[in-house]
mmCIF file of C-alpha atoms in Angstrom:
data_model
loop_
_atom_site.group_PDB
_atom_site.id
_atom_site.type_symbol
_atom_site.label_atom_id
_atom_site.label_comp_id
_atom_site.label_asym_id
_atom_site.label_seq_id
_atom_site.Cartn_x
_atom_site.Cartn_y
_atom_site.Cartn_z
ATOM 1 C CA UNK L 1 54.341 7.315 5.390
ATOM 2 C CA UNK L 2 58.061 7.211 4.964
ATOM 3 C CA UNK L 3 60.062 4.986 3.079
ATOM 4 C CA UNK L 4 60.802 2.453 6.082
ATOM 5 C CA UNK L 5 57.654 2.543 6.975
ATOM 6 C CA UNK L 6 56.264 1.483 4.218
ATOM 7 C CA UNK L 7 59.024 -1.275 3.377
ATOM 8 C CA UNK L 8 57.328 -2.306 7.372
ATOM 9 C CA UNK L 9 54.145 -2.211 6.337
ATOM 10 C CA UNK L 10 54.549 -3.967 2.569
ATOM 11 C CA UNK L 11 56.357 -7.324 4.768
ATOM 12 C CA UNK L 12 53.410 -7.258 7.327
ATOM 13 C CA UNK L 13 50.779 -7.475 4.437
ATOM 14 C CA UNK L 14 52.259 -9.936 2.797
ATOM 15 C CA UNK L 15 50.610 -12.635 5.091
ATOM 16 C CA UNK L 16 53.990 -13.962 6.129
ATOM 17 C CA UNK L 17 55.438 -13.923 10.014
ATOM 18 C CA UNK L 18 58.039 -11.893 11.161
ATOM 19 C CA UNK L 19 59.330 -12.030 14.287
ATOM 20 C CA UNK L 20 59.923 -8.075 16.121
ATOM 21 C CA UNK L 21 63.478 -8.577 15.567
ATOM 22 C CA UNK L 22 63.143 -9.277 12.023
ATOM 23 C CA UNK L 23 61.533 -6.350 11.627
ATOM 24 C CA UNK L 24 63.635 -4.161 13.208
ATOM 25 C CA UNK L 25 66.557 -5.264 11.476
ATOM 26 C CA UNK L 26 65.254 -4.644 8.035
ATOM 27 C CA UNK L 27 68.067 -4.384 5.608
ATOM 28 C CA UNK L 28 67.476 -0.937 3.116
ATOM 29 C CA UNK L 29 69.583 -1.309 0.729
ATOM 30 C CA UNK L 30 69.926 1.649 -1.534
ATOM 31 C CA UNK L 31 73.411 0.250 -3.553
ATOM 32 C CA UNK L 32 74.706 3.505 -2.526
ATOM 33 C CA UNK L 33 72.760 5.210 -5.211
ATOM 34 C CA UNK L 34 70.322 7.249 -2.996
ATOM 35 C CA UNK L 35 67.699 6.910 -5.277
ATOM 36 C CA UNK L 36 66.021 4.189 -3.046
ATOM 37 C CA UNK L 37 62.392 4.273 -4.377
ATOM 38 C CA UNK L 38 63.879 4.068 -8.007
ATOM 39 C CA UNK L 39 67.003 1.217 -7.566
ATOM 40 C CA UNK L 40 66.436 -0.696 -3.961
ATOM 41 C CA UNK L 41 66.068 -3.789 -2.303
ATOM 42 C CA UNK L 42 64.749 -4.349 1.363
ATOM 43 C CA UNK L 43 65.726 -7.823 2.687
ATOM 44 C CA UNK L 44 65.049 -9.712 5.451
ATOM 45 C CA UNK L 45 67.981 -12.333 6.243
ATOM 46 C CA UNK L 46 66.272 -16.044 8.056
ATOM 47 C CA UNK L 47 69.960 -17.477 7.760
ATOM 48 C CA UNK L 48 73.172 -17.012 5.608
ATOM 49 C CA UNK L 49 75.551 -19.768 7.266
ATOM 50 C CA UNK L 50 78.522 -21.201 4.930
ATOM 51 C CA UNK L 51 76.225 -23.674 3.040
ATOM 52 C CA UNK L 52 73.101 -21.771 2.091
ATOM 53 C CA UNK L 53 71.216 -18.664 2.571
ATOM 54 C CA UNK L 54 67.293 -17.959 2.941
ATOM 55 C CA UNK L 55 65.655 -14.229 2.831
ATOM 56 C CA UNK L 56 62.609 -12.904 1.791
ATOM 57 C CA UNK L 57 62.610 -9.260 -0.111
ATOM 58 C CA UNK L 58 60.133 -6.731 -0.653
ATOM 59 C CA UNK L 59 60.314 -4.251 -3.482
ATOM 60 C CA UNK L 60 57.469 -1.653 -3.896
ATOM 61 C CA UNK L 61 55.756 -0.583 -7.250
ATOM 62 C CA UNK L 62 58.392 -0.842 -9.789
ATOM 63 C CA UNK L 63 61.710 -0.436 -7.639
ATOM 64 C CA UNK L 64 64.468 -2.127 -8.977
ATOM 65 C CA UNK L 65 67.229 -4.098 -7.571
ATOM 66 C CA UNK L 66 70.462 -2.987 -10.436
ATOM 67 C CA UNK L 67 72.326 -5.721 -12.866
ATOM 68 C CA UNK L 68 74.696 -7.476 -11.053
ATOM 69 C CA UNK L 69 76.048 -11.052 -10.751
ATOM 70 C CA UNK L 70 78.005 -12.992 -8.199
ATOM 71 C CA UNK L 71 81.410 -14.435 -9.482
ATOM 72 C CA UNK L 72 83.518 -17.203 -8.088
ATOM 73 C CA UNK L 73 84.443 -15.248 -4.455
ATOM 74 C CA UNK L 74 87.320 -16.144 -1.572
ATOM 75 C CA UNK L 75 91.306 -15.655 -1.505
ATOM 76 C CA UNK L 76 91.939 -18.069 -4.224
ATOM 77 C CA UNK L 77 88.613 -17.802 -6.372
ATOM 78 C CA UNK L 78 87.997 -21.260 -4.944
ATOM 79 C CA UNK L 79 84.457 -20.767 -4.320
ATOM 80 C CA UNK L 80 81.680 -20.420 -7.088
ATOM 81 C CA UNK L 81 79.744 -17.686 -7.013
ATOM 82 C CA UNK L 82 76.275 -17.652 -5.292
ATOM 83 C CA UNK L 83 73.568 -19.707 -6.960
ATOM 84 C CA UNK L 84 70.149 -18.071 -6.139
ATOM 85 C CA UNK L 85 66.303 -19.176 -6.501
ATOM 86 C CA UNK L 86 63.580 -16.001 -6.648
ATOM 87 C CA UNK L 87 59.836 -17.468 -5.859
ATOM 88 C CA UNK L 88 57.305 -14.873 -6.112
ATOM 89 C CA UNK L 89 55.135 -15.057 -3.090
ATOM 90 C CA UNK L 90 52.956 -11.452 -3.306
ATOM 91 C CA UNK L 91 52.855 -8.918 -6.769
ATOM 92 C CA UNK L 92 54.895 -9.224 -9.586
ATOM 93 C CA UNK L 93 58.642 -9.747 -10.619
ATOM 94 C CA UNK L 94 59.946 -9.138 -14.022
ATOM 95 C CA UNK L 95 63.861 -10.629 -13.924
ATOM 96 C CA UNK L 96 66.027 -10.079 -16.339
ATOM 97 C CA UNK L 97 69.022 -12.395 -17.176
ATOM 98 C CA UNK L 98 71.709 -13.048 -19.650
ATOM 99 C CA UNK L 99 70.257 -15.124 -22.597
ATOM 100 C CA UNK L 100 68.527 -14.840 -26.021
ATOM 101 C CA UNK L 101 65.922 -11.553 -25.829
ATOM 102 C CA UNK L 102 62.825 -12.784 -25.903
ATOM 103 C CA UNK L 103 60.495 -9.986 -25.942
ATOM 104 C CA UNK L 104 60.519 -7.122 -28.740
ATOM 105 C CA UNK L 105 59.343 -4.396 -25.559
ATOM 106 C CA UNK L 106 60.715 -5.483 -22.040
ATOM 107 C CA UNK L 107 57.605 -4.831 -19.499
ATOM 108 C CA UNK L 108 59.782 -3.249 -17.117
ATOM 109 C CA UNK L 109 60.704 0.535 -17.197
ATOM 110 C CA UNK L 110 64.292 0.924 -16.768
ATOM 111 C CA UNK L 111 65.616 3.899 -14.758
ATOM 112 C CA UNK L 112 66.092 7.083 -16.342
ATOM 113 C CA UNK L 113 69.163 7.939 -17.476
ATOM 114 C CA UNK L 114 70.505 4.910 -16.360
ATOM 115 C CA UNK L 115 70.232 2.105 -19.759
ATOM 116 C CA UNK L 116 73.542 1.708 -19.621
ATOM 117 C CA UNK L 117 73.924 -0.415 -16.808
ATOM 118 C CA UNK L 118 70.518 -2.703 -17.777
ATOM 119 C CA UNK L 119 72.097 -4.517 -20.088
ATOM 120 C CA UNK L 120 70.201 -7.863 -20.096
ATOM 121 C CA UNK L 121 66.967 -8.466 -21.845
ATOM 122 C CA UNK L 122 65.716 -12.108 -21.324
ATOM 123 C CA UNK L 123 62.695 -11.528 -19.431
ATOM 124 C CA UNK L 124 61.057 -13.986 -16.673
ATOM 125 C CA UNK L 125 57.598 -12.828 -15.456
ATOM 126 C CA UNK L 126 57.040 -14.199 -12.322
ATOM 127 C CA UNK L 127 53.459 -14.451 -10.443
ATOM 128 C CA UNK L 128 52.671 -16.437 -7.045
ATOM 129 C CA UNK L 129 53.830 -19.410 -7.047
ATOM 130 C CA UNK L 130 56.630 -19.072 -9.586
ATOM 131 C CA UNK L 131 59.944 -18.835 -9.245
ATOM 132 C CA UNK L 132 63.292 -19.153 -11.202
ATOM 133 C CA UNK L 133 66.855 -20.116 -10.383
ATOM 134 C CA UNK L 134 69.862 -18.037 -11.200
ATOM 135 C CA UNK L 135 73.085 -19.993 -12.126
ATOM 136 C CA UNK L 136 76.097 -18.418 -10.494
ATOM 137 C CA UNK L 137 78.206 -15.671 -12.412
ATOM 138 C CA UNK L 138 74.858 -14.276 -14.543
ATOM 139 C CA UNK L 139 74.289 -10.702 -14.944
ATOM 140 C CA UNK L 140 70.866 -10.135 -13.561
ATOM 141 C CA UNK L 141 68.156 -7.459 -12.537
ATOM 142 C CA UNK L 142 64.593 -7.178 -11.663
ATOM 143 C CA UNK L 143 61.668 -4.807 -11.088
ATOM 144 C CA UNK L 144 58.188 -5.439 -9.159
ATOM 145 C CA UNK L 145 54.960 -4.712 -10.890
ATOM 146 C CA UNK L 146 52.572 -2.248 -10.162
ATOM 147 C CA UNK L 147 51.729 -3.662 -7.293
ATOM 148 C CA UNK L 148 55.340 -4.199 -5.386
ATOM 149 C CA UNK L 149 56.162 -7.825 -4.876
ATOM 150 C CA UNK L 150 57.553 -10.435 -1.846
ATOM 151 C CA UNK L 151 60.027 -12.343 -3.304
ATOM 152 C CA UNK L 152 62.089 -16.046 -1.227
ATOM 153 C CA UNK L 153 65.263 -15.981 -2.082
ATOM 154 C CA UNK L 154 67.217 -19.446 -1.022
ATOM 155 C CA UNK L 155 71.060 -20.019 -2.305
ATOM 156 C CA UNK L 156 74.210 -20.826 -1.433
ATOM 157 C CA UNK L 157 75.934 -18.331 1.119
ATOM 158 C CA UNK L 158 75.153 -14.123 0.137
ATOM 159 C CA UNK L 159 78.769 -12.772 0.072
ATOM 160 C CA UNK L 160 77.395 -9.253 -0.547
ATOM 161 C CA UNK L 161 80.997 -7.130 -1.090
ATOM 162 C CA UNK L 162 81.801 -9.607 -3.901
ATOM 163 C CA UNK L 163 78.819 -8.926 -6.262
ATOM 164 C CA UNK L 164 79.841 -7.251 -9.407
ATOM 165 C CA UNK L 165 77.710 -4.277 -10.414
ATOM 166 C CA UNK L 166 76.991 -3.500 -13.377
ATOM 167 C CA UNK L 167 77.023 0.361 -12.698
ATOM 168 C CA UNK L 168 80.273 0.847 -11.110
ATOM 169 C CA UNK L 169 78.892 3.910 -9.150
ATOM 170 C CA UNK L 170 77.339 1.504 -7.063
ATOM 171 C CA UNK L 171 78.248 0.982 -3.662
ATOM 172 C CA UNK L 172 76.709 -2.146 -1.959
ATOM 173 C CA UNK L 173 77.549 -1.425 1.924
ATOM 174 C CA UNK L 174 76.348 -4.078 4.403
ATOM 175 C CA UNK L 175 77.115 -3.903 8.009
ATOM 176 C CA UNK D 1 37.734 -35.313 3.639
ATOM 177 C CA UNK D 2 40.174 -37.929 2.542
ATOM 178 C CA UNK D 3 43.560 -37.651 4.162
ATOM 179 C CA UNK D 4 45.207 -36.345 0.558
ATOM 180 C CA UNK D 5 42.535 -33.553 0.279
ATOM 181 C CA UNK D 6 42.987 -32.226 4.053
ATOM 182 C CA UNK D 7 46.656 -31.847 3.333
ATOM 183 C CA UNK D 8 46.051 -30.218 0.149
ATOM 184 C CA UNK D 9 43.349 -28.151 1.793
ATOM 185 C CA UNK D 10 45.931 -26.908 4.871
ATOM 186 C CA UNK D 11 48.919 -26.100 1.355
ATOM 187 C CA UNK D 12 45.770 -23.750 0.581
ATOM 188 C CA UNK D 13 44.927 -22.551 3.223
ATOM 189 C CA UNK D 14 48.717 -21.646 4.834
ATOM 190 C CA UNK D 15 48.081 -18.170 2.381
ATOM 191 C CA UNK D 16 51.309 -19.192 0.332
ATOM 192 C CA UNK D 17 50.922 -19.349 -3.272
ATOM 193 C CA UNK D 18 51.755 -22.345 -5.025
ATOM 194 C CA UNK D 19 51.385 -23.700 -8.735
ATOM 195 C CA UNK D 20 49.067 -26.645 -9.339
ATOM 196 C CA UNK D 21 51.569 -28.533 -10.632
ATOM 197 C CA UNK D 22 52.994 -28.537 -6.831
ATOM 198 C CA UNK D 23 49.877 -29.228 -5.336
ATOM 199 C CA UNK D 24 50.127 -31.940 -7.881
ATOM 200 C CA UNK D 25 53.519 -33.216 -6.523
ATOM 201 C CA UNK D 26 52.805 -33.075 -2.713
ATOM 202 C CA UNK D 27 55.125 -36.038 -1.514
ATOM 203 C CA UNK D 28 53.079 -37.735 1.261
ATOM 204 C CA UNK D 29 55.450 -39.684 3.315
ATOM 205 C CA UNK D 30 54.162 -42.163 5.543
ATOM 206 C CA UNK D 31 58.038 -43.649 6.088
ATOM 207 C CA UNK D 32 56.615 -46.947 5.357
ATOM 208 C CA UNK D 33 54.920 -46.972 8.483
ATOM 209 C CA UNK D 34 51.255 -47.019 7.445
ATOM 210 C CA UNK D 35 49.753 -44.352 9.755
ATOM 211 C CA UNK D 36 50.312 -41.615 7.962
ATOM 212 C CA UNK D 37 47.860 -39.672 10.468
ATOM 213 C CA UNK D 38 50.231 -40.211 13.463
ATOM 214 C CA UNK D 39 53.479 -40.806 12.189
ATOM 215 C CA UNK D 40 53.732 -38.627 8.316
ATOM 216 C CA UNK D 41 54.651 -35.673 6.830
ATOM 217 C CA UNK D 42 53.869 -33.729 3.657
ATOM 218 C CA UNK D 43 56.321 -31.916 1.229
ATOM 219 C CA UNK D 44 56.041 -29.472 -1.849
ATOM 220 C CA UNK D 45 59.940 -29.238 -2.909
ATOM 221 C CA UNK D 46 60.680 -26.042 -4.647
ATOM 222 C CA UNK D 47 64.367 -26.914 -5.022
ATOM 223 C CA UNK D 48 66.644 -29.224 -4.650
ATOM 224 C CA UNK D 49 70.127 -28.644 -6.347
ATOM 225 C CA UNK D 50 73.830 -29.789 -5.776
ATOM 226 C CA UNK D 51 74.290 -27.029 -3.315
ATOM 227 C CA UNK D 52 70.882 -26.344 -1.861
ATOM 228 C CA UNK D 53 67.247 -27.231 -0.841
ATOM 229 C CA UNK D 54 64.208 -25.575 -0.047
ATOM 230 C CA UNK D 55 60.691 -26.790 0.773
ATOM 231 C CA UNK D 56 56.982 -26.558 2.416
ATOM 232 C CA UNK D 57 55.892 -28.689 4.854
ATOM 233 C CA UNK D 58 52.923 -28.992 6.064
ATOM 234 C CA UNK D 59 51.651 -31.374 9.452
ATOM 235 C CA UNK D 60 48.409 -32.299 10.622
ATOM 236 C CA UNK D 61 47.716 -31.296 14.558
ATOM 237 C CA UNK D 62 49.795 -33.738 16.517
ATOM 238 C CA UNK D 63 50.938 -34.988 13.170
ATOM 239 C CA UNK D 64 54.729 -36.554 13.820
ATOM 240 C CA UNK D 65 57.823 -36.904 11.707
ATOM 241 C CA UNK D 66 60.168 -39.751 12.980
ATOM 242 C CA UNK D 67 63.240 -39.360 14.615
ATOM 243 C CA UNK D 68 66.140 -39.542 12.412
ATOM 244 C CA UNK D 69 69.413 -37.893 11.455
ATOM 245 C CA UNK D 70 71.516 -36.607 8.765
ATOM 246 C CA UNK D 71 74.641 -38.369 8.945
ATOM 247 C CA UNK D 72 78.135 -37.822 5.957
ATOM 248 C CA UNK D 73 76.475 -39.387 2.784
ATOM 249 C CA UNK D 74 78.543 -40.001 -0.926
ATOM 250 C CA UNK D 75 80.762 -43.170 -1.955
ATOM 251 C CA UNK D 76 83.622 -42.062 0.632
ATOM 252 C CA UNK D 77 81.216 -40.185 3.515
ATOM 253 C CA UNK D 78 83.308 -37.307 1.277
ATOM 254 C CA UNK D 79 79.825 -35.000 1.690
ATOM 255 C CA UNK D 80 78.423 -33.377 5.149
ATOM 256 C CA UNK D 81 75.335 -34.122 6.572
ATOM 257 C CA UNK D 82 72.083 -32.580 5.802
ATOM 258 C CA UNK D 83 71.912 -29.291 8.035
ATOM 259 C CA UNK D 84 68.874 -27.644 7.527
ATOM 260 C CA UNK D 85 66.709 -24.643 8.940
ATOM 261 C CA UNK D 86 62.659 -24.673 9.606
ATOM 262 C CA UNK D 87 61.210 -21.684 10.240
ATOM 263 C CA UNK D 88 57.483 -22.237 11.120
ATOM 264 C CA UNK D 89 54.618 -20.413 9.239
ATOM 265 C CA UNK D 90 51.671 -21.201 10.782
ATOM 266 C CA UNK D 91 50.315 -23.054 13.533
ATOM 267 C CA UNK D 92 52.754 -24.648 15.442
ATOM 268 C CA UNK D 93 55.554 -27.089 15.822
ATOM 269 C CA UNK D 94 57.016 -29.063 18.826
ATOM 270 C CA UNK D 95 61.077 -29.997 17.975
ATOM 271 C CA UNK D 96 62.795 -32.277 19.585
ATOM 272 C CA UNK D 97 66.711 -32.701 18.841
ATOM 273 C CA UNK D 98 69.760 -33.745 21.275
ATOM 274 C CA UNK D 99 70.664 -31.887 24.077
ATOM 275 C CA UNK D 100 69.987 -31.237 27.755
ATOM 276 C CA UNK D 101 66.087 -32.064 28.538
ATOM 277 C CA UNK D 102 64.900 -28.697 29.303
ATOM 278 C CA UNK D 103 61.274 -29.812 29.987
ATOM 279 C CA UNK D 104 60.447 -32.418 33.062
ATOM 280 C CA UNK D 105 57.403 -33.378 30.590
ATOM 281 C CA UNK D 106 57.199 -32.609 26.904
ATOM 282 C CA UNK D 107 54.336 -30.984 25.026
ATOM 283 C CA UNK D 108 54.009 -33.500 22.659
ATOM 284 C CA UNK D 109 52.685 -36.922 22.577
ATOM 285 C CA UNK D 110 54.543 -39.831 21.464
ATOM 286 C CA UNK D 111 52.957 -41.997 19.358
ATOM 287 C CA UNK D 112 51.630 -44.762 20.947
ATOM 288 C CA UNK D 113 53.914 -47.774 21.331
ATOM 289 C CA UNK D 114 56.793 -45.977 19.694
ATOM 290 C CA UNK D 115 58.467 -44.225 22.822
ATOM 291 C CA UNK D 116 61.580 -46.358 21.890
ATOM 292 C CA UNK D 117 62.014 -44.275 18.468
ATOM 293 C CA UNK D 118 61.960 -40.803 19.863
ATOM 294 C CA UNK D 119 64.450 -40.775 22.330
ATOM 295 C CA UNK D 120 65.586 -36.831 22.311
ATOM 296 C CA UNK D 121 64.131 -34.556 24.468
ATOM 297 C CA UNK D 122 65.328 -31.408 24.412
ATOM 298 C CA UNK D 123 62.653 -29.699 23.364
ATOM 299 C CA UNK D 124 61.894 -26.297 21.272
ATOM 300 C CA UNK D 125 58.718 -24.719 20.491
ATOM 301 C CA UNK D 126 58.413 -22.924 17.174
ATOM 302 C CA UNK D 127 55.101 -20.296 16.687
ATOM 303 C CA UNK D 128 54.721 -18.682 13.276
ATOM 304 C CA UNK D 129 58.263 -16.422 12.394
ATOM 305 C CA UNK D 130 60.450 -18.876 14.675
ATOM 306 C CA UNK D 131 63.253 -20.528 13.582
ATOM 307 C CA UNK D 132 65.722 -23.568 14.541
ATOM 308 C CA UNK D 133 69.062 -24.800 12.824
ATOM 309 C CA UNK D 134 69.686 -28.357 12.845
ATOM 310 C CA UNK D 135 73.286 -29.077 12.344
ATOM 311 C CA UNK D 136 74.272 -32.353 10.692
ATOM 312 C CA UNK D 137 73.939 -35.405 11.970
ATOM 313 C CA UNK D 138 71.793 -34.330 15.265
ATOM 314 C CA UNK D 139 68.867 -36.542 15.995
ATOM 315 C CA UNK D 140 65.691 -34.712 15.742
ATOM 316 C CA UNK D 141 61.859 -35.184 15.381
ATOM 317 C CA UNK D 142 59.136 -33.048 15.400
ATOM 318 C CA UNK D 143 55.422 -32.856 16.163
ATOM 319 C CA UNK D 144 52.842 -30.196 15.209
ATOM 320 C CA UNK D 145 50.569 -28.682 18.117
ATOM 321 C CA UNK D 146 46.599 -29.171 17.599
ATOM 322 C CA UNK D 147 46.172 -26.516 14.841
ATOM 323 C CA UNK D 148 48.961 -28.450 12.710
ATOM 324 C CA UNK D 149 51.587 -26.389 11.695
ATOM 325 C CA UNK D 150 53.544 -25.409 8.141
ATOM 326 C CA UNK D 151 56.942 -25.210 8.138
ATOM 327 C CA UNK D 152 59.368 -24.072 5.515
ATOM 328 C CA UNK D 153 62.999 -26.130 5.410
ATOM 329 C CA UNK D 154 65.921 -24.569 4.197
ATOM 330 C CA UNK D 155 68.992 -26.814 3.940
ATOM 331 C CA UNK D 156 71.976 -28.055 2.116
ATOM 332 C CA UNK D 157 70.938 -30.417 -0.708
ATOM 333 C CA UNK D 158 68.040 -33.086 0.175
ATOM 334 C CA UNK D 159 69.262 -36.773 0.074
ATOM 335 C CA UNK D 160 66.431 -38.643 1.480
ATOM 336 C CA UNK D 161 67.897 -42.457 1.142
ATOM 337 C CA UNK D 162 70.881 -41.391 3.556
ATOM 338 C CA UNK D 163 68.726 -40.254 6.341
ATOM 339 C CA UNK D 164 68.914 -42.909 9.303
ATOM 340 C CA UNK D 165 65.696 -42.973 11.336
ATOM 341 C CA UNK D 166 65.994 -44.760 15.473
ATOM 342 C CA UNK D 167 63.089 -46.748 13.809
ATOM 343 C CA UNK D 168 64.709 -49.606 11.987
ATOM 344 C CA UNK D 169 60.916 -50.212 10.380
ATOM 345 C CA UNK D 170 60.996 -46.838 8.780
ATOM 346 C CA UNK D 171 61.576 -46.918 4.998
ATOM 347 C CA UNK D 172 61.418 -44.033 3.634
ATOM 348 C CA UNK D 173 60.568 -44.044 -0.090
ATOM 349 C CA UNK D 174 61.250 -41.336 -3.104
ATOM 350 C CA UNK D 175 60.630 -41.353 -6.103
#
C-alpha cells in the first residue's frame, strides 16, 4: 500500500468519523524533508478560525513530527504563540519538551543522522486517554510507538509558516 | 441501570478512550431543572484554559440541552462570547440555532410544556463526522436523535455562569 494510503487507512481504523471530504483533503506533511515515513505528520484540520484550532493526526510506527515551537506570531509580535493540547486517542506518543531530563534512555529512536536538531529530552508517554498541554514558545517533538498513534490536537489558531524549526533545512509548506 | 451508570456506560461505549479519573468527573447537568432525562446533558472536560476549551458530550436519545446563548462576559463585557464547534461522533444530534426555519416541522421534540424556551428553529442535523460553528452570542439548543448521540465541543474558553438560557428557571451549577 502506498504511503497515502496507508495514512487513509490508519484514520479509518481508528474508530473515529471522517467525513469523504476530510479524507480527501488529508494534509501530508513531510517538513520538506522527503523522508516522510522517518519525520512526518498527517493532519486532519475540523477548524482553525482566529480563536482556536481542532485536528486530529495520525503518525505511523515511529514517524516523527521534528522539534519545533511556535513563538509570539503577527506584524508586531502582538500575538502569543500557539498553545496546543495532544490527547492520545489510538497507539502511543512519546513527546518531548523543554524541561529537566527525566529519563537516563529516551524510548524514542531519534532519526539517523539527525541528533542535532532533537534537542529536548523531557519525555511524556502518552496512552489513550492521556494527553498533555504545550505552553506556547516550547521546543517540542514526538514519535508514535510501535504501533502508530491518533493524536486531538485543540489550541489556539495553527499559524503554520511561523513555527520555528529546529532543523533549519526544514521547509513547512501549507497550501 | 441508574441514570449515572447509562451515561457512563454510552462515555464507554462511544470507542474513545478516557482515564478513570474522567469518568470520575462526568459533570451531569440537569440546569437545575430536575429532569435530567428530558432536559440534561453530560460533560468530560479535557481542557479548559484562558484561550481555549475542549470537551465530550454525551446525550441520551431525545436527550435535550436548553436553549441558551453565549453573550460578552468579564467586568467590562471586555471578552467575546463563547463560540464553539461540535462535531458529532456517534449517533446523532438535532441543532437548533437562529436563522431562517428551514424545516415546516422539526425532527425533534420539545419537551413537554417548555415550547416557550426553545424558540429557534432553524434546524441542522449532525450524523457522526459533521460539524457546526456556533458564533457568539447565537441562541442555540440541541437534541439527540433515538440512538443518543456524542458530541465533541471545541470552543474559546468555557464560562458556564455567563451563559443566558430563554428559561429564566434554568440554573446552571459548576463546581
Amino acid at each position: 500500500m502506498d504511503y497515502q494510503a496507508r495514512i487513509k487507512q490508519a484514520f479509518l481504523d481508528s474508530g473515529i468519523a471522517f467525513t469523504d471530504e476530510e479524507l480527501k483533503s488529508i494534509d501530508y506533511a513531510d517538513f520538506g524533508l522527503n523522508r516522510l515515513e522517518t519525520e512526518g505528520l498527517n493532519l486532519i484540520v475540523y477548524v482553525n478560525n482566529d480563536t482556536y484550532c481542532a485536528k486530529e493526526m495520525a503518525l505511523l510506527p515511529g514517524q516523527t513530527c521534528p522539534e519545533h515551537r511556535h513563538p509570539r506570531r503577527g506584524v508586531n509580535q502582538e500575538i502569543e504563540g500557539k498553545r496546543e493540547t495532544f490527547r492520545c486517542r489510538k497507539g502511543k506518543v512519546y513527546l518531548y519538551v523543554e524541561g529537566e531530563e527525566n529519563t537516563k534512555s529516551i524510548k524514542s529512536q531519534i532519526p539517523e543522522g539527525q541528533e542535532a536538531y532533537y534537542t529536548v529530552r523531557h519525555e511524556i508517554e502518552l496512552n489513550p486517554g492521556e494527553q498533555f498541554t504545550i505552553e506556547p514558545n516550547t521546543l517540542h517533538w514526538f514519535q508514535a510507538g510501535e504501533e502508530g498513534a491518533i493524536i486531538s490536537e485543540f489550541s489556539t489558531p495553527s499559524d503554520d509558516p511561523s513555527d520555528i524549526f529546529t532543523n533549519p533545512n526544514v521547509k513547512r509548506v501549507t497550501e
